[in-house]
């Protein structure tokens, strides 16, 4: 009798195992709507892009993009939760479903786009890699860095780009690569390295965390292209569209002069482009599975691209970054959104 | 074995196989869905990044296999040196703990209790950010005789380059060692058969001088000293010991020494009191009794737990990833993993490396243990 | 002549043998080399105590609200930094309003643990069931919330001492049953079961914990079907539990080996089957014998919890390190003060546990004899 019970128990366990589905539904929008909030992967603390304040509220350009996506899906930008991720685990977290999208100042590169099972949905910040050194060294160009020690983050494109740059210019260097960005900054701060290298926007941001920010300068040379953009899982085109067009909506809004303060008034505008943007014309939202006034909610809660830029990294913030290549195409920059029609 | 047992075993096997099969199916599915490559072909790809400490030649054009080897060499370097320093310090502390001098004994106890109860990662970070903070920058480096420089970039030491002809000195050295071993064997045999103790320093000294002169006559002086000099940002030339290595080595040695001290203490206490009394009756002083009678016998009790401490030290060297020391976890399971994305293969290789290191260390220590075990005692 | 002989009164012992001076002569100044050693040691001790005293008390700052409090010319520790961040060090980013839940869990855990550790107090079985079964469930519900009207708190907001204790205690609680099974399996007669257990134990004992944590945080999602995912804390807990169960298995195996064969034979003579023998006769004795070993494993696990900061969780060390980047507290002494504080907290816990282990070891050795 006991023998039979044991056999029965074992076979039951085996059958149960095979019943567990190997693939769950591939529909992020459904999952997000059911869950009630968007799960967004962000950095572990980069002022201007994604940084928690003392009370735990997140601010930054990437944070604003996540809030825009939440506003597009739910009508309010509150329904979003932020998960800080290190450089090593960011893609795994996205692939495994721990986060719905990654807005973590991630460089769009071919390897990442093709070999990791993820898709980039645009560029929300055009950046490049730069170097930060102590002002007292009197250096004005990266070509004077022969023999320097460089502090950087482990396993990023930064490490590779710096190596390539120094080789091409026949310069020696010592690479000290840390697992966490904070450790790299701390080591640079205490003088372990002569220069700290990462994306130029991050240099301005991390400079704020140094003991004496004024004693450090960011060298003007950019040694690589670093188009930073949001990332989603491959194979879910609908969700990818939502993220892509959330960013494009903010760009189009800036082009058309719609801001968070005048969006209500703009509802009665006669400009057909504005009407299409705010959902008063056409069913663009429904085509993506969300409400038609998705862009209206985005602009109402987050604002247009200019607003989010100026609020987080603009000239009135401690970072003080100019629009530069991130200006609209009309103003000589690279931000160009396809039309909403 | 009863039929019931056989059935249970088969069921367990079936369960395990089913479980593993399910895991593998998941993995294959996930890899396929996410378009991640598999296989070990990535080892041939160009690495493209720099490493701050390489015991063999390396540049960015080398492939990931080179990176693996360099990481392994760095791990071995810090582990072997750590084992040596920790053993020396641990023995001193263990013996000191049992000293009749109350002050020494209490100081040893305080050291052991402090360093055993603070996590190793905390100690590593303390030394790294403490060492870093207090050392001056290269421009104001501490200058030792104009050949050695101490700064927060590390220690710049003079090194020696071997030019053509240095091989003859190498041969001479090998010949000297062979002569020493031969002479020692002869002296032992002589002692065992006739009871005469013969010192062999004089003949050894004569032979050594002769061999070195011969090598010098053949090759001249094929050595060149490399003195480090401050050029631009850092010291160039000579040998450079990075502060990450120093901090890791220091923390590992101090931490493991505290555990070894307790093992040594337990080992010494395990030797019968009668041995000490007999040694005293023979007129041996306390120190000579310790070194000639007690410690050799205590080694039997010390070696097995000492082995596991050595293994722990080797495994703990993996904490290097926290302070940017380029050991195997840092360059292979860190940078390479993030660049290539094939987590399963890379972590599998890393774990295999540590398993093999553990097995080798255990095997070596077990051989030593077997040699010193009492015949007839298990 | 008197009837009984009276000896002369004893003279007091020579002064160089008794009293403080006698003790010092024997223990500090016995031989010339001893004298030298004592002098060197005393000098080193004086210097060390001087440095520590100056750093920790005499030159330290004790009050202030930002970095200006710790920028004196001769600056010691920056205690206001610890004071300002103390809440974060203990709770992490747990919302202020919900911290009472963490306090409640700490309190009930303490109240449940103390009687378990004291051998004299009875009701051990009920106590064990409470601490190993009911308390974890209670703690889980309390800390994560979402039920019984409690506000949900994501595990990414947990930090500091809370995470250290959660990881350490979960590791121990999970590794005990698993370790028992592995140890029994390793001694089993069935070759397949034995091989599997030996393989598991040797693999997890042969690799560093950091590779297990990397495996858990980066590889585990690949092993699970699409859609199933554990959050980061859960993945680390799984890695830590598997790792420490291998060490626990070896400790328990030592206990099982020490049970005299007579126990097995007597139980068999009474007609008890394998599981009855194991559960009623062997395990209670074995576990009691290896309590010092279990406590030592726990001490090791407690120290190893600091490794989770490498994979991005904020344990006590991680959160202290995180706050070093706060620009409003950036002074040269901030780092050292933070590390010393964290070291002190860890030291208190580990030292207390090691004292307890020695106490239990003494108790058990007298018990058996």
mmCIF file with all atom_site columns, C-alpha atoms in Angstrom, chain B residues 120-250:
data_model
loop_
_atom_site.group_PDB
_atom_site.id
_atom_site.type_symbol
_atom_site.label_atom_id
_atom_site.label_alt_id
_atom_site.label_comp_id
_atom_site.label_asym_id
_atom_site.label_entity_id
_atom_site.label_seq_id
_atom_site.pdbx_PDB_ins_code
_atom_site.Cartn_x
_atom_site.Cartn_y
_atom_site.Cartn_z
_atom_site.occupancy
_atom_site.B_iso_or_equiv
_atom_site.pdbx_formal_charge
_atom_site.auth_seq_id
_atom_site.auth_comp_id
_atom_site.auth_asym_id
_atom_site.auth_atom_id
_atom_site.pdbx_PDB_model_num
ATOM 1   C CA . UNK B 1 120 ? 35.921 40.440 4.696   1.00 0.00 ? 120 UNK B CA 1
ATOM 2   C CA . UNK B 1 121 ? 34.305 42.718 2.121   1.00 0.00 ? 121 UNK B CA 1
ATOM 3   C CA . UNK B 1 122 ? 34.161 45.471 4.712   1.00 0.00 ? 122 UNK B CA 1
ATOM 4   C CA . UNK B 1 123 ? 37.849 44.976 5.496   1.00 0.00 ? 123 UNK B CA 1
ATOM 5   C CA . UNK B 1 124 ? 38.774 45.041 1.809   1.00 0.00 ? 124 UNK B CA 1
ATOM 6   C CA . UNK B 1 125 ? 36.886 48.287 1.286   1.00 0.00 ? 125 UNK B CA 1
ATOM 7   C CA . UNK B 1 126 ? 38.367 49.809 4.398   1.00 0.00 ? 126 UNK B CA 1
ATOM 8   C CA . UNK B 1 127 ? 41.921 49.116 3.228   1.00 0.00 ? 127 UNK B CA 1
ATOM 9   C CA . UNK B 1 128 ? 41.221 50.179 -0.341  1.00 0.00 ? 128 UNK B CA 1
ATOM 10  C CA . UNK B 1 129 ? 39.478 53.460 0.436   1.00 0.00 ? 129 UNK B CA 1
ATOM 11  C CA . UNK B 1 130 ? 41.700 54.007 3.454   1.00 0.00 ? 130 UNK B CA 1
ATOM 12  C CA . UNK B 1 131 ? 44.926 53.248 1.580   1.00 0.00 ? 131 UNK B CA 1
ATOM 13  C CA . UNK B 1 132 ? 43.801 55.294 -1.408  1.00 0.00 ? 132 UNK B CA 1
ATOM 14  C CA . UNK B 1 133 ? 42.774 58.227 0.637   1.00 0.00 ? 133 UNK B CA 1
ATOM 15  C CA . UNK B 1 134 ? 45.983 58.661 2.566   1.00 0.00 ? 134 UNK B CA 1
ATOM 16  C CA . UNK B 1 135 ? 48.625 58.052 -0.053  1.00 0.00 ? 135 UNK B CA 1
ATOM 17  C CA . UNK B 1 136 ? 49.746 61.115 -1.989  1.00 0.00 ? 136 UNK B CA 1
ATOM 18  C CA . UNK B 1 137 ? 49.283 61.609 -5.710  1.00 0.00 ? 137 UNK B CA 1
ATOM 19  C CA . UNK B 1 138 ? 52.137 60.609 -8.057  1.00 0.00 ? 138 UNK B CA 1
ATOM 20  C CA . UNK B 1 139 ? 53.481 64.152 -8.278  1.00 0.00 ? 139 UNK B CA 1
ATOM 21  C CA . UNK B 1 140 ? 54.028 64.152 -4.508  1.00 0.00 ? 140 UNK B CA 1
ATOM 22  C CA . UNK B 1 141 ? 54.840 60.483 -4.183  1.00 0.00 ? 141 UNK B CA 1
ATOM 23  C CA . UNK B 1 142 ? 56.792 59.187 -1.217  1.00 0.00 ? 142 UNK B CA 1
ATOM 24  C CA . UNK B 1 143 ? 60.313 58.737 -2.498  1.00 0.00 ? 143 UNK B CA 1
ATOM 25  C CA . UNK B 1 144 ? 62.421 55.863 -1.214  1.00 0.00 ? 144 UNK B CA 1
ATOM 26  C CA . UNK B 1 145 ? 65.992 56.299 -2.338  1.00 0.00 ? 145 UNK B CA 1
ATOM 27  C CA . UNK B 1 146 ? 64.915 57.567 -5.737  1.00 0.00 ? 146 UNK B CA 1
ATOM 28  C CA . UNK B 1 147 ? 64.233 54.008 -6.884  1.00 0.00 ? 147 UNK B CA 1
ATOM 29  C CA . UNK B 1 148 ? 60.966 53.206 -5.170  1.00 0.00 ? 148 UNK B CA 1
ATOM 30  C CA . UNK B 1 149 ? 57.911 55.430 -5.159  1.00 0.00 ? 149 UNK B CA 1
ATOM 31  C CA . UNK B 1 150 ? 54.746 55.167 -3.106  1.00 0.00 ? 150 UNK B CA 1
ATOM 32  C CA . UNK B 1 151 ? 51.633 56.920 -4.341  1.00 0.00 ? 151 UNK B CA 1
ATOM 33  C CA . UNK B 1 152 ? 47.926 56.307 -4.618  1.00 0.00 ? 152 UNK B CA 1
ATOM 34  C CA . UNK B 1 153 ? 48.554 54.698 -8.010  1.00 0.00 ? 153 UNK B CA 1
ATOM 35  C CA . UNK B 1 154 ? 50.465 51.947 -6.312  1.00 0.00 ? 154 UNK B CA 1
ATOM 36  C CA . UNK B 1 155 ? 54.053 51.087 -5.596  1.00 0.00 ? 155 UNK B CA 1
ATOM 37  C CA . UNK B 1 156 ? 56.509 51.759 -8.382  1.00 0.00 ? 156 UNK B CA 1
ATOM 38  C CA . UNK B 1 157 ? 59.458 49.429 -7.928  1.00 0.00 ? 157 UNK B CA 1
ATOM 39  C CA . UNK B 1 158 ? 62.576 48.946 -9.994  1.00 0.00 ? 158 UNK B CA 1
ATOM 40  C CA . UNK B 1 159 ? 62.577 45.838 -12.129 1.00 0.00 ? 159 UNK B CA 1
ATOM 41  C CA . UNK B 1 160 ? 65.146 43.865 -14.006 1.00 0.00 ? 160 UNK B CA 1
ATOM 42  C CA . UNK B 1 161 ? 65.106 43.146 -17.710 1.00 0.00 ? 161 UNK B CA 1
ATOM 43  C CA . UNK B 1 162 ? 66.887 40.063 -18.899 1.00 0.00 ? 162 UNK B CA 1
ATOM 44  C CA . UNK B 1 163 ? 68.999 40.597 -21.960 1.00 0.00 ? 163 UNK B CA 1
ATOM 45  C CA . UNK B 1 164 ? 70.641 37.976 -24.164 1.00 0.00 ? 164 UNK B CA 1
ATOM 46  C CA . UNK B 1 165 ? 72.830 35.676 -22.177 1.00 0.00 ? 165 UNK B CA 1
ATOM 47  C CA . UNK B 1 166 ? 70.789 35.735 -19.019 1.00 0.00 ? 166 UNK B CA 1
ATOM 48  C CA . UNK B 1 167 ? 70.001 32.110 -19.738 1.00 0.00 ? 167 UNK B CA 1
ATOM 49  C CA . UNK B 1 168 ? 73.447 31.072 -18.619 1.00 0.00 ? 168 UNK B CA 1
ATOM 50  C CA . UNK B 1 169 ? 72.777 32.629 -15.209 1.00 0.00 ? 169 UNK B CA 1
ATOM 51  C CA . UNK B 1 170 ? 69.542 30.681 -15.076 1.00 0.00 ? 170 UNK B CA 1
ATOM 52  C CA . UNK B 1 171 ? 71.421 27.465 -15.785 1.00 0.00 ? 171 UNK B CA 1
ATOM 53  C CA . UNK B 1 172 ? 73.981 28.352 -13.139 1.00 0.00 ? 172 UNK B CA 1
ATOM 54  C CA . UNK B 1 173 ? 71.194 28.874 -10.621 1.00 0.00 ? 173 UNK B CA 1
ATOM 55  C CA . UNK B 1 174 ? 69.644 25.508 -11.454 1.00 0.00 ? 174 UNK B CA 1
ATOM 56  C CA . UNK B 1 175 ? 73.035 23.840 -11.093 1.00 0.00 ? 175 UNK B CA 1
ATOM 57  C CA . UNK B 1 176 ? 73.527 25.454 -7.680  1.00 0.00 ? 176 UNK B CA 1
ATOM 58  C CA . UNK B 1 177 ? 70.138 24.196 -6.486  1.00 0.00 ? 177 UNK B CA 1
ATOM 59  C CA . UNK B 1 178 ? 70.890 20.697 -7.770  1.00 0.00 ? 178 UNK B CA 1
ATOM 60  C CA . UNK B 1 179 ? 74.242 20.723 -5.983  1.00 0.00 ? 179 UNK B CA 1
ATOM 61  C CA . UNK B 1 180 ? 72.603 21.865 -2.758  1.00 0.00 ? 180 UNK B CA 1
ATOM 62  C CA . UNK B 1 181 ? 70.022 19.062 -2.903  1.00 0.00 ? 181 UNK B CA 1
ATOM 63  C CA . UNK B 1 182 ? 72.742 16.505 -3.663  1.00 0.00 ? 182 UNK B CA 1
ATOM 64  C CA . UNK B 1 183 ? 74.979 17.696 -0.856  1.00 0.00 ? 183 UNK B CA 1
ATOM 65  C CA . UNK B 1 184 ? 72.105 17.680 1.612   1.00 0.00 ? 184 UNK B CA 1
ATOM 66  C CA . UNK B 1 185 ? 71.167 14.135 0.680   1.00 0.00 ? 185 UNK B CA 1
ATOM 67  C CA . UNK B 1 186 ? 74.751 13.022 1.134   1.00 0.00 ? 186 UNK B CA 1
ATOM 68  C CA . UNK B 1 187 ? 74.994 14.731 4.518   1.00 0.00 ? 187 UNK B CA 1
ATOM 69  C CA . UNK B 1 188 ? 71.791 13.034 5.726   1.00 0.00 ? 188 UNK B CA 1
ATOM 70  C CA . UNK B 1 189 ? 72.961 9.636  4.594   1.00 0.00 ? 189 UNK B CA 1
ATOM 71  C CA . UNK B 1 190 ? 76.275 10.190 6.317   1.00 0.00 ? 190 UNK B CA 1
ATOM 72  C CA . UNK B 1 191 ? 74.513 11.217 9.537   1.00 0.00 ? 191 UNK B CA 1
ATOM 73  C CA . UNK B 1 192 ? 72.178 8.241  9.498   1.00 0.00 ? 192 UNK B CA 1
ATOM 74  C CA . UNK B 1 193 ? 74.938 5.710  8.894   1.00 0.00 ? 193 UNK B CA 1
ATOM 75  C CA . UNK B 1 194 ? 77.857 7.074  10.880  1.00 0.00 ? 194 UNK B CA 1
ATOM 76  C CA . UNK B 1 195 ? 76.334 9.660  13.248  1.00 0.00 ? 195 UNK B CA 1
ATOM 77  C CA . UNK B 1 196 ? 78.635 12.370 12.032  1.00 0.00 ? 196 UNK B CA 1
ATOM 78  C CA . UNK B 1 197 ? 77.062 15.737 11.343  1.00 0.00 ? 197 UNK B CA 1
ATOM 79  C CA . UNK B 1 198 ? 78.686 17.345 8.352   1.00 0.00 ? 198 UNK B CA 1
ATOM 80  C CA . UNK B 1 199 ? 77.973 20.939 7.400   1.00 0.00 ? 199 UNK B CA 1
ATOM 81  C CA . UNK B 1 200 ? 77.968 21.440 3.692   1.00 0.00 ? 200 UNK B CA 1
ATOM 82  C CA . UNK B 1 201 ? 77.990 25.232 3.482   1.00 0.00 ? 201 UNK B CA 1
ATOM 83  C CA . UNK B 1 202 ? 81.644 25.515 2.561   1.00 0.00 ? 202 UNK B CA 1
ATOM 84  C CA . UNK B 1 203 ? 81.622 23.182 -0.441  1.00 0.00 ? 203 UNK B CA 1
ATOM 85  C CA . UNK B 1 204 ? 78.285 24.631 -1.530  1.00 0.00 ? 204 UNK B CA 1
ATOM 86  C CA . UNK B 1 205 ? 79.643 28.158 -1.316  1.00 0.00 ? 205 UNK B CA 1
ATOM 87  C CA . UNK B 1 206 ? 82.713 27.249 -3.370  1.00 0.00 ? 206 UNK B CA 1
ATOM 88  C CA . UNK B 1 207 ? 80.675 25.551 -6.078  1.00 0.00 ? 207 UNK B CA 1
ATOM 89  C CA . UNK B 1 208 ? 78.214 28.472 -6.259  1.00 0.00 ? 208 UNK B CA 1
ATOM 90  C CA . UNK B 1 209 ? 80.933 31.075 -6.671  1.00 0.00 ? 209 UNK B CA 1
ATOM 91  C CA . UNK B 1 210 ? 82.617 28.959 -9.335  1.00 0.00 ? 210 UNK B CA 1
ATOM 92  C CA . UNK B 1 211 ? 79.415 28.479 -11.309 1.00 0.00 ? 211 UNK B CA 1
ATOM 93  C CA . UNK B 1 212 ? 78.480 32.168 -11.119 1.00 0.00 ? 212 UNK B CA 1
ATOM 94  C CA . UNK B 1 213 ? 81.933 33.210 -12.241 1.00 0.00 ? 213 UNK B CA 1
ATOM 95  C CA . UNK B 1 214 ? 81.678 30.810 -15.156 1.00 0.00 ? 214 UNK B CA 1
ATOM 96  C CA . UNK B 1 215 ? 78.334 32.261 -16.161 1.00 0.00 ? 215 UNK B CA 1
ATOM 97  C CA . UNK B 1 216 ? 79.728 35.761 -15.802 1.00 0.00 ? 216 UNK B CA 1
ATOM 98  C CA . UNK B 1 217 ? 82.667 34.878 -17.971 1.00 0.00 ? 217 UNK B CA 1
ATOM 99  C CA . UNK B 1 218 ? 80.365 33.534 -20.656 1.00 0.00 ? 218 UNK B CA 1
ATOM 100 C CA . UNK B 1 219 ? 77.748 36.201 -20.705 1.00 0.00 ? 219 UNK B CA 1
ATOM 101 C CA . UNK B 1 220 ? 79.022 39.282 -18.947 1.00 0.00 ? 220 UNK B CA 1
ATOM 102 C CA . UNK B 1 221 ? 76.333 41.146 -16.982 1.00 0.00 ? 221 UNK B CA 1
ATOM 103 C CA . UNK B 1 222 ? 73.169 40.777 -19.063 1.00 0.00 ? 222 UNK B CA 1
ATOM 104 C CA . UNK B 1 223 ? 70.934 42.626 -16.664 1.00 0.00 ? 223 UNK B CA 1
ATOM 105 C CA . UNK B 1 224 ? 69.450 46.032 -16.961 1.00 0.00 ? 224 UNK B CA 1
ATOM 106 C CA . UNK B 1 225 ? 67.747 47.802 -14.146 1.00 0.00 ? 225 UNK B CA 1
ATOM 107 C CA . UNK B 1 226 ? 64.536 49.640 -14.905 1.00 0.00 ? 226 UNK B CA 1
ATOM 108 C CA . UNK B 1 227 ? 64.033 52.526 -12.557 1.00 0.00 ? 227 UNK B CA 1
ATOM 109 C CA . UNK B 1 228 ? 60.546 53.955 -12.527 1.00 0.00 ? 228 UNK B CA 1
ATOM 110 C CA . UNK B 1 229 ? 60.336 57.623 -13.413 1.00 0.00 ? 229 UNK B CA 1
ATOM 111 C CA . UNK B 1 230 ? 57.454 60.026 -13.287 1.00 0.00 ? 230 UNK B CA 1
ATOM 112 C CA . UNK B 1 231 ? 56.451 60.858 -16.808 1.00 0.00 ? 231 UNK B CA 1
ATOM 113 C CA . UNK B 1 232 ? 53.295 62.838 -17.229 1.00 0.00 ? 232 UNK B CA 1
ATOM 114 C CA . UNK B 1 233 ? 50.584 61.292 -15.110 1.00 0.00 ? 233 UNK B CA 1
ATOM 115 C CA . UNK B 1 234 ? 52.102 58.092 -13.821 1.00 0.00 ? 234 UNK B CA 1
ATOM 116 C CA . UNK B 1 235 ? 55.364 56.313 -13.287 1.00 0.00 ? 235 UNK B CA 1
ATOM 117 C CA . UNK B 1 236 ? 56.692 54.523 -16.322 1.00 0.00 ? 236 UNK B CA 1
ATOM 118 C CA . UNK B 1 237 ? 59.268 51.798 -16.381 1.00 0.00 ? 237 UNK B CA 1
ATOM 119 C CA . UNK B 1 238 ? 60.039 49.437 -13.596 1.00 0.00 ? 238 UNK B CA 1
ATOM 120 C CA . UNK B 1 239 ? 57.398 47.301 -11.954 1.00 0.00 ? 239 UNK B CA 1
ATOM 121 C CA . UNK B 1 240 ? 54.130 48.644 -10.697 1.00 0.00 ? 240 UNK B CA 1
ATOM 122 C CA . UNK B 1 241 ? 52.037 47.121 -7.948  1.00 0.00 ? 241 UNK B CA 1
ATOM 123 C CA . UNK B 1 242 ? 48.514 48.505 -8.136  1.00 0.00 ? 242 UNK B CA 1
ATOM 124 C CA . UNK B 1 243 ? 46.788 49.575 -4.902  1.00 0.00 ? 243 UNK B CA 1
ATOM 125 C CA . UNK B 1 244 ? 43.879 47.230 -5.618  1.00 0.00 ? 244 UNK B CA 1
ATOM 126 C CA . UNK B 1 245 ? 46.259 44.296 -5.365  1.00 0.00 ? 245 UNK B CA 1
ATOM 127 C CA . UNK B 1 246 ? 47.806 45.605 -2.159  1.00 0.00 ? 246 UNK B CA 1
ATOM 128 C CA . UNK B 1 247 ? 44.425 46.215 -0.513  1.00 0.00 ? 247 UNK B CA 1
ATOM 129 C CA . UNK B 1 248 ? 43.091 42.782 -1.500  1.00 0.00 ? 248 UNK B CA 1
ATOM 130 C CA . UNK B 1 249 ? 46.255 40.978 -0.399  1.00 0.00 ? 249 UNK B CA 1
ATOM 131 C CA . UNK B 1 250 ? 46.366 42.860 2.895   1.00 0.00 ? 250 UNK B CA 1
#
